[in-house]
Amino acid sequence: MAETPPRTVPRTSATFTPEVMAEIRRAAATGIYDIRGAGAKRALPHLDDLLFLGASISRYPLEGYRERCGTEVVLGDRFASKPIRLKTPVTIAGMSFGSLSANAKEALGRGASLAGTSTTTGDGGMTPEERGHSQTLVYQYLPSRYGMNPDDLRRADAIEMVIGQGAKPGGGGMLLGQKITERVAGMRCLPPGIDQRSACRHPDWTGPDDLAIKLEELREITDWEKPIYVKVGASRPYYDTALAAKSGADVVVLDGMQGGTAATQDVFIEHVGIPTLAAIRPAVQALQDLGLHRKVQLVVSGGIRSGADVAKVLALGADAVAIGTAALIALGDNDPRWEAEYAALGTTAGAYDDWHEGKDPAGITTQDPELARRLDPVLGGRRLANFLAVMTLEAQTIARACGKSHLHNLEPEDLVALTIEAAAMAQVPLAGTDWIPGKAGL
Ligand SMILES: Cc1cc2nc3c(=O)[nH]c(=O)nc-3n(C[C@H](O)[C@H](O)[C@H](O)COP(=O)(O)O)c2cc1C
């Protein structure tokens, strides 16, 4: 009888991975759920699963240095008398003062303005730094109403009614006591040093009929001049987009589950909502079914990092994108030059996500004056503007290769998918086939 060979490799579990076990031990030791910033970290069907079909014989490319490829975008021309005109479809997403330092908010404004695009306030109101340095500033109107000021509605260039975020659709944000300085507390009319949990729903409306009334109220306050956006976290994008558009939104902002957050429960970030890739086509379909595609603009966010991502999102039918995390990285977030300090916090550059603790070595997700001083808003603004320019140029390069004279001429027909999941979600063929899962064959 043959001898059984000895087992030489200990087997680790694909279910109880080292990370899972570490979290069980952490929970057992503390009795507190894990809170963190940033977006979903696990692998999800993603824009990387799509590829462009560059032109060859059946399609005709445009010459990079001689033939124009437009990048400009108008947002909010459905009802607003003063729509937003941007040079690039890459905008800066709403990130709160409180979660971010005043210098970081100023740097975002400076960078966006240099690039000819907009930036957005966040939970906690508008700071003079960001208004002063943002050529085009979108003012968020949130369930919490923290920092809500009717004069700021009029000082803004557009208003974004936030219903939800991709990182936590159905939930509110958190700002923990260590980041609530006198200034942050004063703007929110709440005591300093005490944890704040933002409301998960608006206090004065419960459904689409009320939403329509609320949007009209905002239009009246701003003389029907400013575009009104409605931001939703991606969970039921077809119905949410349709209801936002029916309620009178000029722009729908759709934030997928890879979208960053300043702080919330890890379980929420990783298990609620649907991936950005899966959300876009149903939202576009809703607008098409209402005859409102390109009339109500669609801005998509959640895990967008490059010009390729921008081009893919636009090809799927969006009008513009918004970036949060990538903008913070451009400013210097998670930069390896602070590695020694990340290590002292028990993490490493690239993985640092304890943004709620306010100890960010890069001086971005903090209210500590010493740390915040590390970010030079002028330099940060320039870095962000460079990054936005690169994203725009990359998207243009791809559009030209597909023979398009404007980024908005990109279309699903320019794309194929690498996986069956991505093909089904993006409703484009699996590469090398004409098969779109869920659609009848040709
Ligand atoms: C630090 C930080 C703070 C944020 N604060 C807000 C906020 O106040 N209001 C809001 O609607 N979304 C907020 N968000 C979400 C962003 O607006 C946006 O939806 C998200 O960052 C997009 O995904 P991305 O980070 O992958 O680009 C925040 C995100 C981050 C990273």
XYZ file of N, CA and C in Angstrom, residues 82-210:
387
model
N -28.732 80.228 -15.631
C -27.270 80.350 -15.669
C -26.630 78.969 -15.507
N -26.663 78.164 -16.568
C -26.054 76.832 -16.444
C -24.547 76.945 -16.250
N -23.972 75.830 -15.849
C -22.530 75.775 -15.599
C -21.819 75.382 -16.895
N -20.782 76.129 -17.213
C -19.990 75.800 -18.417
C -18.580 75.439 -17.993
N -18.173 74.216 -18.311
C -16.865 73.725 -17.868
C -16.004 73.346 -19.073
N -14.674 73.487 -18.879
C -13.776 73.154 -19.989
C -13.504 71.660 -20.076
N -13.753 70.966 -18.985
C -13.507 69.522 -18.962
C -14.678 68.838 -18.247
N -14.999 67.616 -18.630
C -16.092 66.930 -17.940
C -15.669 66.310 -16.610
N -14.454 66.596 -16.161
C -14.008 66.034 -14.876
C -14.209 67.100 -13.791
N -15.126 66.855 -12.865
C -15.429 67.821 -11.811
C -14.955 67.268 -10.463
N -14.917 68.153 -9.471
C -14.502 67.720 -8.132
C -15.758 67.477 -7.285
N -15.818 66.284 -6.701
C -16.993 65.858 -5.923
C -17.070 66.608 -4.598
N -18.248 66.568 -3.984
C -18.461 67.220 -2.694
C -17.710 66.515 -1.579
N -16.864 67.265 -0.887
C -16.151 66.698 0.272
C -16.180 67.752 1.360
N -16.557 67.342 2.543
C -16.911 68.332 3.556
C -15.699 68.994 4.187
N -15.881 70.283 4.510
C -14.952 70.932 5.423
C -15.286 70.355 6.793
N -14.275 69.841 7.437
C -14.522 69.065 8.665
C -13.833 67.735 8.436
N -14.278 67.053 7.368
C -13.535 65.847 6.983
C -12.207 66.275 6.385
N -12.211 67.361 5.632
C -10.984 67.895 5.019
C -10.594 69.191 5.720
N -9.312 69.495 5.681
C -8.827 70.750 6.260
C -9.228 71.922 5.365
N -9.185 73.117 5.929
C -9.505 74.319 5.140
C -8.506 74.462 3.996
N -7.243 74.127 4.239
C -6.241 74.200 3.168
C -6.568 73.245 2.032
N -7.033 72.058 2.399
C -7.380 71.075 1.351
C -8.553 71.598 0.527
N -9.549 72.175 1.193
C -10.703 72.716 0.461
C -10.245 73.843 -0.478
N -9.337 74.676 0.032
C -8.834 75.765 -0.820
C -8.071 75.193 -2.019
N -7.246 74.182 -1.765
C -6.461 73.580 -2.853
C -7.385 72.983 -3.918
N -8.477 72.360 -3.481
C -9.425 71.787 -4.451
C -10.020 72.903 -5.318
N -10.358 74.014 -4.669
C -10.924 75.152 -5.407
C -9.911 75.715 -6.396
N -8.689 75.872 -5.937
C -7.653 76.425 -6.816
C -7.412 75.507 -8.014
N -7.280 74.215 -7.738
C -6.984 73.262 -8.810
C -8.114 73.200 -9.826
N -9.339 73.130 -9.316
C -10.492 73.051 -10.216
C -10.568 74.314 -11.072
N -10.327 75.472 -10.467
C -10.441 76.722 -11.212
C -9.371 76.800 -12.300
N -8.137 76.391 -11.972
C -7.072 76.401 -12.984
C -7.440 75.496 -14.160
N -8.121 74.405 -13.867
C -8.468 73.444 -14.922
C -9.778 73.802 -15.626
N -10.454 74.833 -15.153
C -11.709 75.250 -15.790
C -12.880 74.345 -15.439
N -12.846 73.805 -14.218
C -13.963 72.939 -13.822
C -14.514 73.369 -12.467
N -15.470 72.611 -11.970
C -16.148 73.012 -10.736
C -15.654 72.185 -9.551
N -15.837 72.745 -8.377
C -15.662 71.965 -7.162
C -16.954 72.083 -6.360
N -17.028 71.318 -5.269
C -18.311 71.175 -4.563
C -18.072 71.256 -3.062
N -18.973 71.895 -2.333
C -18.852 71.957 -0.868
C -19.128 70.563 -0.304
N -19.702 70.447 0.870
C -19.998 69.133 1.433
C -20.778 69.340 2.713
N -20.933 68.261 3.454
C -21.604 68.357 4.746
C -20.825 69.375 5.587
N -21.509 70.327 6.176
C -20.774 71.257 7.032
C -20.606 72.640 6.450
N -21.079 72.845 5.229
C -21.151 74.201 4.721
C -19.993 74.660 3.845
N -20.066 75.953 3.519
C -19.138 76.577 2.567
C -18.123 77.407 3.349
N -16.836 77.204 3.063
C -15.842 78.054 3.725
C -15.488 79.221 2.803
N -15.109 80.370 3.400
C -14.683 81.493 2.554
C -13.490 81.105 1.683
N -12.600 80.225 2.209
C -11.422 79.815 1.413
C -11.863 79.162 0.102
N -12.833 78.236 0.212
C -13.178 77.531 -1.024
C -14.026 78.403 -1.949
N -14.925 79.227 -1.386
C -15.691 80.130 -2.263
C -14.731 81.094 -2.966
N -13.775 81.615 -2.170
C -12.839 82.597 -2.717
C -11.974 82.037 -3.829
N -11.670 80.767 -3.770
C -10.723 80.207 -4.747
C -11.391 79.293 -5.765
N -12.714 79.217 -5.734
C -13.407 78.348 -6.706
C -14.166 79.205 -7.705
N -13.755 79.120 -8.924
C -14.465 79.871 -9.968
C -15.903 79.378 -10.075
N -16.085 78.080 -10.039
C -17.429 77.495 -10.114
C -17.606 76.557 -8.923
N -18.530 76.931 -8.046
C -18.695 76.171 -6.806
C -20.130 75.658 -6.687
N -20.239 74.360 -6.520
C -21.549 73.729 -6.321
C -21.749 73.603 -4.803
N -22.926 74.010 -4.343
C -23.203 74.021 -2.903
C -24.124 72.860 -2.552
N -23.650 72.019 -1.635
C -24.475 70.856 -1.274
C -25.532 71.201 -0.228
N -26.712 70.666 -0.478
C -27.848 70.800 0.432
C -28.144 69.384 0.926
N -27.787 69.139 2.185
C -27.730 67.751 2.669
C -28.807 67.423 3.694
N -29.040 66.112 3.881
C -30.016 65.720 4.910
C -29.691 66.322 6.273
N -28.415 66.411 6.633
C -28.047 66.897 7.967
C -28.351 68.382 8.136
N -28.320 69.121 7.013
C -28.409 70.594 7.020
C -27.253 71.236 7.788
N -26.186 70.449 8.101
C -25.046 71.052 8.788
C -24.454 72.160 7.910
N -24.330 73.332 8.475
C -23.703 74.433 7.741
C -24.601 75.041 6.687
N -25.861 74.672 6.670
C -26.771 75.204 5.644
C -27.064 76.682 5.914
N -26.866 77.490 4.874
C -27.034 78.932 5.014
C -27.673 79.447 3.724
N -28.870 80.033 3.815
C -29.561 80.468 2.588
C -28.726 81.460 1.774
N -27.885 82.255 2.453
C -27.045 83.186 1.693
C -26.020 82.438 0.854
N -25.548 81.304 1.395
C -24.589 80.502 0.621
C -25.260 79.864 -0.600
N -26.556 79.570 -0.493
C -27.272 79.061 -1.674
C -27.150 80.076 -2.807
N -27.262 81.345 -2.431
C -27.196 82.401 -3.453
C -25.764 82.684 -3.883
N -24.800 82.419 -2.981
C -23.385 82.634 -3.330
C -22.851 81.528 -4.236
N -23.561 80.404 -4.314
C -23.066 79.251 -5.089
C -23.391 79.429 -6.570
N -22.762 78.601 -7.390
C -23.043 78.626 -8.823
C -24.036 77.530 -9.211
N -24.174 76.554 -8.361
C -25.173 75.495 -8.567
C -25.454 74.886 -7.204
N -26.569 74.168 -7.111
C -26.939 73.544 -5.833
C -27.091 72.044 -6.044
N -26.523 71.294 -5.118
C -26.622 69.830 -5.215
C -27.403 69.307 -4.026
N -28.593 68.822 -4.286
C -29.404 68.191 -3.247
C -28.873 66.764 -3.074
N -28.266 66.510 -1.933
C -27.682 65.189 -1.705
C -28.730 64.276 -1.081
N -29.009 63.181 -1.768
C -29.914 62.188 -1.184
C -29.093 61.033 -0.641
N -28.025 60.702 -1.328
C -27.177 59.626 -0.822
C -25.823 59.614 -1.489
N -24.966 58.770 -0.967
C -23.616 58.598 -1.480
C -23.384 57.130 -1.810
N -22.548 56.869 -2.806
C -22.286 55.498 -3.242
C -21.663 54.627 -2.168
N -20.845 55.234 -1.303
C -20.192 54.456 -0.252
C -21.202 53.992 0.791
N -22.350 54.669 0.867
C -23.297 54.357 1.949
C -24.713 54.785 1.591
N -25.268 54.264 0.481
C -26.643 54.654 0.167
C -27.582 54.205 1.287
N -28.394 55.122 1.769
C -29.289 54.787 2.883
C -28.700 55.148 4.228
N -27.483 55.643 4.246
C -26.849 55.978 5.534
C -26.331 57.403 5.544
N -26.077 57.887 6.727
C -25.505 59.232 6.874
C -24.024 59.131 7.185
N -23.356 60.261 7.149
C -21.914 60.280 7.390
C -21.587 60.371 8.868
N -20.299 60.353 9.141
C -19.828 60.489 10.522
C -18.692 61.491 10.537
N -18.689 62.305 11.557
C -17.518 63.149 11.788
C -17.254 63.022 13.277
N -16.113 62.434 13.588
C -15.886 62.097 14.988
C -15.273 63.281 15.742
N -15.490 63.249 17.052
C -15.181 64.393 17.918
C -13.785 64.957 17.732
N -12.807 64.081 17.449
C -11.431 64.572 17.351
C -11.235 65.559 16.210
N -12.177 65.585 15.239
C -12.035 66.531 14.119
C -12.957 67.737 14.289
N -13.715 67.771 15.394
C -14.688 68.860 15.534
C -14.099 69.983 16.382
N -13.383 70.826 15.683
C -12.762 71.997 16.310
C -13.839 73.056 16.545
N -13.443 74.159 17.170
C -14.382 75.264 17.391
C -14.961 75.738 16.044
N -14.077 75.825 15.033
C -14.543 76.348 13.736
C -15.538 75.392 13.078
N -15.189 74.106 13.049
C -16.086 73.117 12.425
C -17.415 73.097 13.191
N -17.331 73.100 14.515
C -18.539 73.056 15.344
C -19.393 74.292 15.102
N -18.743 75.440 15.031
C -19.473 76.699 14.837
C -20.260 76.681 13.541
N -19.647 76.176 12.474
C -20.337 76.151 11.175
C -21.522 75.198 11.187
N -21.450 74.180 12.038
C -22.524 73.174 12.069
C -23.516 73.414 13.205
N -23.281 74.476 13.988
C -24.138 74.783 15.140
C -24.225 73.594 16.092
N -23.118 72.944 16.339
C -23.077 71.788 17.236
C -21.881 71.955 18.164
N -21.874 71.226 19.281
C -20.769 71.422 20.228
C -19.450 70.858 19.713
N -18.319 71.486 20.061
C -17.017 70.956 19.649
C -16.693 69.653 20.370
N -15.888 68.824 19.723
C -15.339 67.627 20.371
C -16.299 66.475 20.545
N -17.527 66.607 20.057
C -18.520 65.527 20.232
C -18.786 64.878 18.863
N -18.834 63.546 18.833
C -19.087 62.831 17.561
C -20.378 63.326 16.905
N -20.315 63.489 15.572
C -21.523 63.883 14.829
C -21.882 62.784 13.847
N -23.148 62.452 13.837
C -23.640 61.480 12.855
C -24.666 62.202 11.992
N -24.349 62.324 10.718
C -25.251 63.064 9.834
C -26.509 62.245 9.577
N -27.610 62.958 9.381
C -28.884 62.284 9.128
C -28.813 61.497 7.824
N -29.593 60.414 7.751
C -29.576 59.609 6.525
C -30.701 60.020 5.580
N -31.639 60.859 6.049
C -32.683 61.308 5.120
C -33.073 62.742 5.456
N -33.624 63.416 4.477
C -33.997 64.816 4.675
C -35.147 64.908 5.679
N -35.111 65.944 6.517
C -36.122 66.021 7.571
C -37.500 66.428 7.057
N -37.560 67.056 5.875
C -38.821 67.691 5.483
C -39.409 67.155 4.186
N -38.950 66.016 3.746
C -39.670 65.378 2.636
C -39.456 63.875 2.681
N -40.438 63.150 2.177
C -40.410 61.699 2.329
C -40.521 60.960 0.995
N -40.691 61.667 -0.091
C -40.828 60.956 -1.364
C -40.723 61.907 -2.526
N -40.888 61.384 -3.747
C -40.653 62.195 -4.944
C -41.565 63.413 -5.069
N -42.806 63.321 -4.578
C -43.676 64.499 -4.716
C -43.141 65.648 -3.880
N -42.735 65.306 -2.635
C -42.147 66.332 -1.777
C -40.825 66.835 -2.364
